Short mmCIF file of C-alpha atoms in Angstrom, two decimals:
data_model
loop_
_atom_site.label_atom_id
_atom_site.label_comp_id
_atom_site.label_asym_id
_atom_site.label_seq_id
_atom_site.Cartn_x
_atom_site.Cartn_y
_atom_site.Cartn_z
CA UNK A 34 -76.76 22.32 17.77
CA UNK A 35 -79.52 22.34 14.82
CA UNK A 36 -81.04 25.67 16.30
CA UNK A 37 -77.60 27.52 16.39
CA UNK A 38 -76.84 26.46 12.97
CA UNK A 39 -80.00 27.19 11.65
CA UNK A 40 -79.78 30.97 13.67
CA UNK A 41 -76.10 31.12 11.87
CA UNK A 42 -77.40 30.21 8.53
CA UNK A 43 -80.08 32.92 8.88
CA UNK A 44 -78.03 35.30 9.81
CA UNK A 45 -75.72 34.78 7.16
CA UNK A 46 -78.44 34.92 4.63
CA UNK A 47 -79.60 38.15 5.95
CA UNK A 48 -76.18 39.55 5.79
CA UNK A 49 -75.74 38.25 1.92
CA UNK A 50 -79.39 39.46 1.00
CA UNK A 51 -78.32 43.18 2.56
CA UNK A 52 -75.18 42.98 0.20
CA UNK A 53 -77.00 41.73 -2.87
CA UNK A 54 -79.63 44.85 -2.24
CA UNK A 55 -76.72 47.40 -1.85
CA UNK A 56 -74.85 46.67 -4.64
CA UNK A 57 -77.95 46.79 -7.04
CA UNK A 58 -80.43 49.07 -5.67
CA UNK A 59 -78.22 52.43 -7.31
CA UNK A 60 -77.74 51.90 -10.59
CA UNK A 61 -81.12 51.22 -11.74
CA UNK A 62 -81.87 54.78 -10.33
CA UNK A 63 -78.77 56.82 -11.97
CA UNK A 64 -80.50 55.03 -15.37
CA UNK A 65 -83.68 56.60 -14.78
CA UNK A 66 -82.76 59.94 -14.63
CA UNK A 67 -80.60 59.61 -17.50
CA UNK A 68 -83.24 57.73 -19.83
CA UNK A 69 -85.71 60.37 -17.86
CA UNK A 70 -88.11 57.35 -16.84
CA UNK A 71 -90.91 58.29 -14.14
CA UNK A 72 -91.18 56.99 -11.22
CA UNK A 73 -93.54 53.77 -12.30
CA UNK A 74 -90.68 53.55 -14.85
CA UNK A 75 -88.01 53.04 -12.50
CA UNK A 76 -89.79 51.12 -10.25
CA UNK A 77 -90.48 48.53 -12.84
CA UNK A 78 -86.45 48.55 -13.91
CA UNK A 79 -85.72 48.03 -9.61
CA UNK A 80 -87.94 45.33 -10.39
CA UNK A 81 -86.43 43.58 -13.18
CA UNK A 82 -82.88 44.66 -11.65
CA UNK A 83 -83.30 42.83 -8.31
CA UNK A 84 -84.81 39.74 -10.48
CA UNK A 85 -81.88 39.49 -12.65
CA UNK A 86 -79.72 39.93 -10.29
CA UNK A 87 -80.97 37.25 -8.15
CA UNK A 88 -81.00 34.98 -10.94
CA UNK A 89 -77.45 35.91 -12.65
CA UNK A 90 -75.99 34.66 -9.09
CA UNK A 91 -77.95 31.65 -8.00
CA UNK A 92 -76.98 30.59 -11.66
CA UNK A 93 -73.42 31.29 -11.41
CA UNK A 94 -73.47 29.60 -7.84
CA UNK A 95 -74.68 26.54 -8.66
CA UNK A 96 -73.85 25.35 -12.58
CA UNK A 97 -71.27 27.99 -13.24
CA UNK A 98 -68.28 29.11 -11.49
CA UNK A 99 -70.05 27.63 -8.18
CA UNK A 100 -68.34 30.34 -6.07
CA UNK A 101 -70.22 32.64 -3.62
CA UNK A 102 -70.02 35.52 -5.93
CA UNK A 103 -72.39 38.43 -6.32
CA UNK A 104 -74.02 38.92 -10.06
CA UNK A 105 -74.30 42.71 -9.94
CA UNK A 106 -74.77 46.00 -12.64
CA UNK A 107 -71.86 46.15 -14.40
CA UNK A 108 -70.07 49.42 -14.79
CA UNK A 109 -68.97 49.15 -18.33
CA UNK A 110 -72.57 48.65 -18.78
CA UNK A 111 -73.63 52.57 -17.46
CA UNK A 112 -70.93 53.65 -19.32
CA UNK A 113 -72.34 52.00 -22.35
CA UNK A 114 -75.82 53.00 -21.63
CA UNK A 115 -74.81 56.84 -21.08
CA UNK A 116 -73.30 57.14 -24.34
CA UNK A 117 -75.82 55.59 -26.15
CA UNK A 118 -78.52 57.96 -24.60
CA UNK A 119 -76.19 61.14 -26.35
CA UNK A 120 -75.42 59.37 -29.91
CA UNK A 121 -78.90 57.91 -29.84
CA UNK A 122 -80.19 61.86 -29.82
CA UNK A 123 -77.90 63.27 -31.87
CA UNK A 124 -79.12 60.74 -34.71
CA UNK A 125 -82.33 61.87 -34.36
CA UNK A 126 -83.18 58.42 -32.12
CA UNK A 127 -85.53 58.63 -29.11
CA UNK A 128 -84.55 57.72 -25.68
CA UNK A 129 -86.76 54.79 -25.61
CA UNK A 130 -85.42 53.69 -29.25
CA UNK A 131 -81.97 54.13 -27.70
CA UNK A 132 -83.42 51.49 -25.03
CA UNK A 133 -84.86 48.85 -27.56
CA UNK A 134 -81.20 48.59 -29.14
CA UNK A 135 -79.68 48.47 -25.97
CA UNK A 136 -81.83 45.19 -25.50
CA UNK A 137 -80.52 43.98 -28.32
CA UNK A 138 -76.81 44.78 -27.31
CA UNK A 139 -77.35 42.89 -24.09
CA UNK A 140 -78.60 40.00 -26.16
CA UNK A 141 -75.66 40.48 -28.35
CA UNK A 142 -73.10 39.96 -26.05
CA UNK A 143 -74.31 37.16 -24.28
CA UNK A 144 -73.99 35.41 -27.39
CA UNK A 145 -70.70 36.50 -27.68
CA UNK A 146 -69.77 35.45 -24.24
CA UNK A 147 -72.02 32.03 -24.30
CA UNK A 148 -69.63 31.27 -27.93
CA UNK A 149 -66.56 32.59 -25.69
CA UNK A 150 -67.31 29.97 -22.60
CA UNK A 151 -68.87 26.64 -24.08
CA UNK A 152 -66.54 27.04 -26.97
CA UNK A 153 -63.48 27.31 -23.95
CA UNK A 154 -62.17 30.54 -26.55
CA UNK A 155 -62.02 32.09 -22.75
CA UNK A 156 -59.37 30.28 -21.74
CA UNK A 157 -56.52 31.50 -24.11
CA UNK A 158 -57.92 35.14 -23.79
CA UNK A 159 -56.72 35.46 -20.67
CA UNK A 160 -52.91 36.18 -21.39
CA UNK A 161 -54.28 39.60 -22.93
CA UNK A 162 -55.56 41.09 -19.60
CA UNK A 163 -52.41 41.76 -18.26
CA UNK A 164 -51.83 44.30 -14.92
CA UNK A 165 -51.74 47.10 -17.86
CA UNK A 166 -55.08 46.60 -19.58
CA UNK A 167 -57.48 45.46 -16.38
CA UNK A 168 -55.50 48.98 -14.59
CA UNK A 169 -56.22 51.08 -17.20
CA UNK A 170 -59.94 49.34 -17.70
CA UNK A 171 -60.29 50.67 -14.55
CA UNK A 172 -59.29 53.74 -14.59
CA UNK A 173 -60.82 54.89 -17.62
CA UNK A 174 -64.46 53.50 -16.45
CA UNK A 175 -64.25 55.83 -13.76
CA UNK A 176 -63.14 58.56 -15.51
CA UNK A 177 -66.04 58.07 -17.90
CA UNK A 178 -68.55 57.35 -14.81
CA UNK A 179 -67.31 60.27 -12.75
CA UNK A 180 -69.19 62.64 -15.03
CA UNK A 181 -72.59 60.58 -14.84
CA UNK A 182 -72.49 60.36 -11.38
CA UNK A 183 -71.37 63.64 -10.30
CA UNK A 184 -74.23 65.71 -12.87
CA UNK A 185 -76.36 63.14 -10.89
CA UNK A 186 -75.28 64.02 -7.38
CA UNK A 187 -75.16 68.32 -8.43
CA UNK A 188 -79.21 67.16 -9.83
CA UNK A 189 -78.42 67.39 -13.36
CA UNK A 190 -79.77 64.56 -14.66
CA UNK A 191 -82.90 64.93 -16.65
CA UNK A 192 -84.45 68.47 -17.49
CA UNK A 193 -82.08 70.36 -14.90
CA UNK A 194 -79.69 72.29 -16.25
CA UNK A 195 -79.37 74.42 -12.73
CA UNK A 196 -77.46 72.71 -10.13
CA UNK A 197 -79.82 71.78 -7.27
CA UNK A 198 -78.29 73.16 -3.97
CA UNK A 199 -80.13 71.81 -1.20
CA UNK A 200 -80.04 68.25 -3.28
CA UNK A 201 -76.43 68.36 -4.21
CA UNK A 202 -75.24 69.17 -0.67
CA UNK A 203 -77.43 66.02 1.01
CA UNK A 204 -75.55 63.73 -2.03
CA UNK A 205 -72.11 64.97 -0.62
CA UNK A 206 -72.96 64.46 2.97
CA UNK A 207 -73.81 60.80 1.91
CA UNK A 208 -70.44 60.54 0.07
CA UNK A 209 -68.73 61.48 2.90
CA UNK A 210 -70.70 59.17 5.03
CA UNK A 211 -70.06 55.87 2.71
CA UNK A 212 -66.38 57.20 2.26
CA UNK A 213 -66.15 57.20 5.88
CA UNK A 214 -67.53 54.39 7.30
CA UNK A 215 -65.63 52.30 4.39
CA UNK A 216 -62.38 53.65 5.59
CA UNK A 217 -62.59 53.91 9.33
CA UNK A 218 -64.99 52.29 10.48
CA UNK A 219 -64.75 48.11 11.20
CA UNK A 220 -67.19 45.12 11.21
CA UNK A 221 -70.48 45.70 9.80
CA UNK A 222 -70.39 49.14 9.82
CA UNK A 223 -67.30 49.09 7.05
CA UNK A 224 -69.17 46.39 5.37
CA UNK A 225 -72.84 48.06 5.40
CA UNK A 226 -71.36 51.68 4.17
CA UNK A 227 -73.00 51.97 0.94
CA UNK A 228 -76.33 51.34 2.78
CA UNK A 229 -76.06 52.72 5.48
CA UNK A 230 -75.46 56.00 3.60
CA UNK A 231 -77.68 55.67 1.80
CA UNK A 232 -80.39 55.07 4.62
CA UNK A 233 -78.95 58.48 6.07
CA UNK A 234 -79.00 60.16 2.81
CA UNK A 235 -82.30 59.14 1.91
CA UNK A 236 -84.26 60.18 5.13
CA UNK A 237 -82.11 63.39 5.04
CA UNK A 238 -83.72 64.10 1.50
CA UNK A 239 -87.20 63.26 2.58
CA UNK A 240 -86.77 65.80 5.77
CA UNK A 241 -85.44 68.64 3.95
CA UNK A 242 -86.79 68.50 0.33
CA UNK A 243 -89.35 65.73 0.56
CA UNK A 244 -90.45 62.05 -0.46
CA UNK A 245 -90.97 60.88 -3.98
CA UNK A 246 -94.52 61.18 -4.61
CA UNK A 247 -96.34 57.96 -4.47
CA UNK A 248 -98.38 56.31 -7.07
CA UNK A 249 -101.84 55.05 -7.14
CA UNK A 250 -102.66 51.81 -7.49
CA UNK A 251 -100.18 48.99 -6.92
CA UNK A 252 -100.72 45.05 -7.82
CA UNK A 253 -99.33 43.36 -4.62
CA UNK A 254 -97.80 40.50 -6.98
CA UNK A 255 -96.31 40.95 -10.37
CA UNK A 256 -94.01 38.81 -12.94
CA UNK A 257 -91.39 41.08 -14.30
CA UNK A 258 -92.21 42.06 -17.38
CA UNK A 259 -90.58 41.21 -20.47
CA UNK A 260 -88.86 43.62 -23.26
CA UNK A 261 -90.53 46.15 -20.63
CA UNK A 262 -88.85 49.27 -23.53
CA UNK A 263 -90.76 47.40 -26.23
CA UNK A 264 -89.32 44.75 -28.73
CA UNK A 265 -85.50 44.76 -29.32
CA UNK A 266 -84.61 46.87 -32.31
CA UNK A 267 -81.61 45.32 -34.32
CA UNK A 268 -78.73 47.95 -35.62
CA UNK A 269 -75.26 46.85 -37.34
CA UNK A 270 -73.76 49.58 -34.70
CA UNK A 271 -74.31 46.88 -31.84
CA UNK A 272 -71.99 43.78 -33.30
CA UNK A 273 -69.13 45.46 -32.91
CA UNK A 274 -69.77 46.95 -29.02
CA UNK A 275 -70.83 43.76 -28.12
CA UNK A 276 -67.90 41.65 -29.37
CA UNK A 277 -65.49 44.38 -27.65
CA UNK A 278 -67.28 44.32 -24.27
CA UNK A 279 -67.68 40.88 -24.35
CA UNK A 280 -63.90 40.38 -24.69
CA UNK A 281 -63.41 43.53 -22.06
CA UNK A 282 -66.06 41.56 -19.36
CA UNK A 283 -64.10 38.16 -19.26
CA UNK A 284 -61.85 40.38 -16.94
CA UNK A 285 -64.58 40.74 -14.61
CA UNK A 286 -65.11 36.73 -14.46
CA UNK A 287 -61.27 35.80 -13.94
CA UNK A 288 -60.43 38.76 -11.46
CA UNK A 289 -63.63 37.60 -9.36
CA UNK A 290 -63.08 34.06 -9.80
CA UNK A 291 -59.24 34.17 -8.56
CA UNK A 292 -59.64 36.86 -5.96
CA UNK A 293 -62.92 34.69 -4.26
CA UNK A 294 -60.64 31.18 -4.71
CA UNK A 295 -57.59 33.38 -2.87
CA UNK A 296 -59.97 34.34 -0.03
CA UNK A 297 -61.62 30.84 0.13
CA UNK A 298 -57.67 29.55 1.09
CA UNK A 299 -58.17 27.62 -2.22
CA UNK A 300 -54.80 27.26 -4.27
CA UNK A 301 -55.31 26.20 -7.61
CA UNK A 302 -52.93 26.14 -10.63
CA UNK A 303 -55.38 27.82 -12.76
CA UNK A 304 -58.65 28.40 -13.12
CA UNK A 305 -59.88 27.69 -16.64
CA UNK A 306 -62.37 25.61 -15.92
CA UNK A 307 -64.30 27.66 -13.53
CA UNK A 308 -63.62 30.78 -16.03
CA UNK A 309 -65.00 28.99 -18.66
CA UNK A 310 -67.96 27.86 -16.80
CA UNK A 311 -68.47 31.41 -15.39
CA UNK A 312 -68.07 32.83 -18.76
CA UNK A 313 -70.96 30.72 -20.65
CA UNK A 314 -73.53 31.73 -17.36
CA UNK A 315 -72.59 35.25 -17.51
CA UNK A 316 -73.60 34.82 -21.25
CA UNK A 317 -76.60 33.47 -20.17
CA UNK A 318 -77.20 35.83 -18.09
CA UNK A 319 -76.72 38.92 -20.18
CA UNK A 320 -79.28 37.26 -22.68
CA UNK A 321 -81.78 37.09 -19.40
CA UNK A 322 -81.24 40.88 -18.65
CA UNK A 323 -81.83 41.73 -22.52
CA UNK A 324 -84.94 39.55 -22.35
CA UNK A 325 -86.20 41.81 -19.04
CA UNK A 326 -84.72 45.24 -20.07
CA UNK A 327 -82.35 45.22 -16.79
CA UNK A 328 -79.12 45.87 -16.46
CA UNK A 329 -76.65 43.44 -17.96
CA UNK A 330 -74.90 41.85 -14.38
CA UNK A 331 -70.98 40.38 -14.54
CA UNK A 332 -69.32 38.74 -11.21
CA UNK A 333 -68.49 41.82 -8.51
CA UNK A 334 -64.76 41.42 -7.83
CA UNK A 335 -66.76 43.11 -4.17
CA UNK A 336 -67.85 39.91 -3.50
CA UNK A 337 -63.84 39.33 -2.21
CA UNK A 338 -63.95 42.24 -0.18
CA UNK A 339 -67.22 41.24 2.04
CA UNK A 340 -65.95 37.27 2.25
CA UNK A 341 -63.18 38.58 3.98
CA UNK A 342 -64.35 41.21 6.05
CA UNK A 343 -67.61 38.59 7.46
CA UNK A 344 -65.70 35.71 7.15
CA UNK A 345 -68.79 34.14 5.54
CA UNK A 346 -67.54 31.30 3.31
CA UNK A 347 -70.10 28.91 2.91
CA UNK A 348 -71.87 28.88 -0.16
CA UNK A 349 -75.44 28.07 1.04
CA UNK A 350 -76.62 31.26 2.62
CA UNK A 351 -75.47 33.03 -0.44
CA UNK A 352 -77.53 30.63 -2.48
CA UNK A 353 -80.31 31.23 -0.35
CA UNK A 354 -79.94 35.24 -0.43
CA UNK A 355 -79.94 35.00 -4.59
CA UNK A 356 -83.95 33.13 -3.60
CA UNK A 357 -84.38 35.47 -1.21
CA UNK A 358 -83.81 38.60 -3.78
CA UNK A 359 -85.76 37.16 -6.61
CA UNK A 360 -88.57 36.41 -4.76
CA UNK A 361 -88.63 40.10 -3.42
CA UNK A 362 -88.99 40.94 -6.79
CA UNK A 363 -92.19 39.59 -7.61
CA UNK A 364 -93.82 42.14 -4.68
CA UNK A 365 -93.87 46.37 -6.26
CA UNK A 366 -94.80 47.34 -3.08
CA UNK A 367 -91.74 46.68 -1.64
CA UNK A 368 -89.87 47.43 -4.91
CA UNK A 369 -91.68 50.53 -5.02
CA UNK A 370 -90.50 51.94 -2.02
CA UNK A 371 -87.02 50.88 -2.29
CA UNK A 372 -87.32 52.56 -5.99
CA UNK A 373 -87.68 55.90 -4.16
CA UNK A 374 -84.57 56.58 -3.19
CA UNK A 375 -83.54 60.10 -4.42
CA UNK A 376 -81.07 59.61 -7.64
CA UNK A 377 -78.86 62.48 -6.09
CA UNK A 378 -78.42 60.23 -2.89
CA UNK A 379 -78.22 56.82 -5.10
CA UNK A 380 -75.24 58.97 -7.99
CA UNK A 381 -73.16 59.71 -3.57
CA UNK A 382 -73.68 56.42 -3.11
CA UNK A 383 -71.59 55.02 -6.30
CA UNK A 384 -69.29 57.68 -6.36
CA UNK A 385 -67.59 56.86 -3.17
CA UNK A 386 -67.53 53.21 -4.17
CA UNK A 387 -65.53 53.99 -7.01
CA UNK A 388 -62.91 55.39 -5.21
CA UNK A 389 -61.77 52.32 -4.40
CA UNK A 390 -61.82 51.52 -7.87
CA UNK A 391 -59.47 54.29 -8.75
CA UNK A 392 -56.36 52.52 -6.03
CA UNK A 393 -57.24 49.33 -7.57
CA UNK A 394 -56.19 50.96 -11.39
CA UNK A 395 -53.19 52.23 -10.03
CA UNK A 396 -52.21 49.29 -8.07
CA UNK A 397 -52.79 47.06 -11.30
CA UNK A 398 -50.74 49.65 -13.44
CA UNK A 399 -47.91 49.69 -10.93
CA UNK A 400 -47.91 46.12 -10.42
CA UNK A 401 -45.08 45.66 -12.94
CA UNK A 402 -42.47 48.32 -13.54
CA UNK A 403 -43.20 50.80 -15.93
CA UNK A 404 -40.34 50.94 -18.72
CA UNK A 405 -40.45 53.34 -21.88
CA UNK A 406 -42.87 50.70 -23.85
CA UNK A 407 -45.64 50.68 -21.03
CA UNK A 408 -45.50 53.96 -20.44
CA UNK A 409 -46.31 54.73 -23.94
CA UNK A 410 -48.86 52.57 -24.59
CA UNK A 411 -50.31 53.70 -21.68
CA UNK A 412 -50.15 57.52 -22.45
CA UNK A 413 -51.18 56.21 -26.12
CA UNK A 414 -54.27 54.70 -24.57
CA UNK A 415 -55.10 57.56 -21.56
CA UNK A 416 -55.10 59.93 -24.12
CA UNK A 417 -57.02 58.69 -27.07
CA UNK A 418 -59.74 57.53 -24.02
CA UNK A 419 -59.94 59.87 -22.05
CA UNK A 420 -59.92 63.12 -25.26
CA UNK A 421 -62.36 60.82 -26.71
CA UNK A 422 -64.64 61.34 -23.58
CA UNK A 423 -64.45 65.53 -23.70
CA UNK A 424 -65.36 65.50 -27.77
CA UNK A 425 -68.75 66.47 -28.21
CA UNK A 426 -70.67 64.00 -29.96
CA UNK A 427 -71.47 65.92 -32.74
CA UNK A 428 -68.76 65.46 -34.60
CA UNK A 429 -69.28 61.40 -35.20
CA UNK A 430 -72.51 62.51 -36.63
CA UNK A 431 -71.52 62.23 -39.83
CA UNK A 432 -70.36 58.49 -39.25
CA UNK A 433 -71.88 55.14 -39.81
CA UNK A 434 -73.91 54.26 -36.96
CA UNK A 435 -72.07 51.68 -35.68
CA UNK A 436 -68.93 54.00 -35.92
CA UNK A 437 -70.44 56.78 -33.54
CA UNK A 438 -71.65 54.28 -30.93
CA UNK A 439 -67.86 52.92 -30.95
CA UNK A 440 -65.76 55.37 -31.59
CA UNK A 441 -67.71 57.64 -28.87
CA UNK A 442 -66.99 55.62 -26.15
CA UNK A 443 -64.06 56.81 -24.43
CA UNK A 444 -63.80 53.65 -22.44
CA UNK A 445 -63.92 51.39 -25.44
CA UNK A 446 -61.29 53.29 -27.55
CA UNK A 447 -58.98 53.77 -24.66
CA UNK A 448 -59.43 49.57 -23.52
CA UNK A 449 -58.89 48.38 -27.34
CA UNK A 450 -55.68 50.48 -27.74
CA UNK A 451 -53.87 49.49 -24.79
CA UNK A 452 -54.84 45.88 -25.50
CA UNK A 453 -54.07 46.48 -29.88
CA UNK A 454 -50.83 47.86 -28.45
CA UNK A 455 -49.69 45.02 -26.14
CA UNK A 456 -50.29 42.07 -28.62
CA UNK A 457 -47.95 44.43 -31.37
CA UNK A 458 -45.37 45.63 -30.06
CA UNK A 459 -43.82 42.78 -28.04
CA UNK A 460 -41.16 43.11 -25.09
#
């Protein structure tokens, strides 16, 4: 009876640790190509990634929300980090520069959220994410990622400016694979999509265009480094992005936190206390991620999703997995040669997982019927977001600093409006 829980408990691990690695081994790579980071570069930032990750969830499991939810790259975040890359240029600041302040955004707000959570402010910000806001939070991050991930799947990221044929056809093949698979197919297969296409994708690439080069020399053990872009650079432009995001990212925590507890067969009343809780750790852990020069993690509403398709609700394997990941992270060899995956194949890989993303915006939208006031705060806010996305970023140039990284971000604008609009004009 020992051995076949002990063979159950492995296997559950393993099946965790494969999710954890899916769900953070892309974005590290669409961030390279847009910072234009080498391959050492991006390697060390896989590194730092898995690390963080690892860390944001065995931290969240245990003191925080203590649910069996996945820390992962946060959307918002990309988004965030794209648009700084353009402003940061168009002010005459390098991409690494743009990097050092981003460091210090991170930082930022996990202050904001740490204040938010042991302070229990959380709590009575929840009545502002109603169906309207989280739907059209949803739909405006992947209008604003569709761009970054598609220039990345054509092979436009970087020095390109020609799209890459023979790349950009392998990246649709591999969306079409993970679209697939995540719609038709059942058991692990649905579950594994995202890696599995990317597996495909991958060995396609290295067949038809070839492998990554490889690098020389390679420590077999390494800490992750710290401020790994250099010391954090401090601008007023930051105080303002991070209060709004960290208002924006409590979402994440309370739609993970009562869609996990709904799976789990737990019915509660509410949920402050574990939002709270989950809201000071996810502070903590977006200081951690500024500390490392990762990308900042928040709880993956995904985590849900693969509870329910695996039926795997006991906490310790997960727990175990988080281990698992951060001690993976201390060996670049193995790092290294996950960090090779082709960033058209990694941009395929994302896109198709946002589609889901787009039903769950218009499922949150239509959740309520839409009357004249919704509909206008929500064409108010669609519009003002999504026109803010197609101006060229020129023309904040002659702004404050902390204007143009605000007011430039489609998401942002488009999020605060429809959230402004709710609170003043009442039903």
């Amino acid at each position: 009876m020992n051995n076949q829980s002990f063979a159950s408990s492995t296997l559950e691990t393993i099946q965790w640790f494969v999710f954890l690695l899916a769900s953070s081994v892309a974005l590290p790579i669409v961030i390279g190509a847009i910072y234009q980071l080498d391959f050492v570069e991006v390697s060390g930032l896989m590194q730092r990634t898995f690390f963080t990750v690892g860390v944001a969830s065995f931290l969240q499991g245990w003191l925080g929300h203590k649910l069996p939810i996945m820390e992962g790259p946060a959307g918002i975040w990309i988004s965030i980090f794209s648009v700084m890359a353009v402003t940061g240029v168009q002010q005459g600041i390098s991409l690494t520069e743009s990097l050092q302040i981003l460091e210090t955004t991170m930082i930022m707000t996990g202050i904001f959220l740490f204040l938010f959570g042991i302070l229990k402010i959380s709590q009575w910000i929840l009545p502002i994410f109603t169906p309207l806001v989280t739907g059209t939070f949803f739909f405006l991050l992947t209008v604003q990622l569709s761009g970054t991930f598609l220039e990345g799947m054509l092979g436009l990221q970087g020095n390109s400016e020609k799209i890459q044929l023979n790349a950009a056809m392998l990246a649709f093949i591999t969306f079409f694979v993970v679209l697939g698979l995540s719609i038709f197919a059942k058991g692990w297969l649905s579950s594994y999509a995202v890696l599995i296409g990317i597996v495909i994708g991958w060995i396609l690439y290295a067949l038809m265009i070839g492998a990554e080069s490889s690098i020389g020399e390679m420590k077999l053990f390494a800490m992750p480094e710290w401020f790994a872009f250099g010391m954090p650079i401090f601008d007023y432009s930051v105080i303002p992005i991070a209060f709004v995001t960290a208002i924006i990212l409590i979402s994440n925590v309370v739609a993970s936190i009562v869609a996990v507890n709904q799976i789990l067969g737990m019915k509660k009343q509410h949920y402050k206390d574990e939002v709270n809780r989950g809201t000071t750790l996810s502070g903590m852990n977006h200081g951690i991620a500024g500390i490392f020069s990762a990308i900042a993690n928040v709880p993956l509403a995904t985590s849900a999703g693969f509870i329910s398709l695996t039926g795997q609700k006991n906490k310790r394997p997960f727990l175990y997995a988080s281990i698992l990941l951060i001690i993976i992270a201390f060996f670049p060899p193995i790092v290294t040669v996950i960090s090779s995956i082709p960033s058209p194949i990694a941009n395929a890989a994302l896109m198709a997982s946002f589609v889901q993303l787009v039903g769950l915006a218009i499922n949150n939208v239509t959740l309520e019927k839409l009357d004249k006031r919704k509909i206008t705060i929500l064409g108010i806010a669609y519009l003002f977001g999504m026109g803010t996305m197609f101006l060229p970023t020129e023309v904040f140039a002659g702004l404050p600093s902390y204007v143009q990284n605000l007011f430039s971000n489609g998401l942002l604008i488009g999020t605060g409006l429809v959230i402004l609009l709710e609170q003043l004009w009442r039903e």
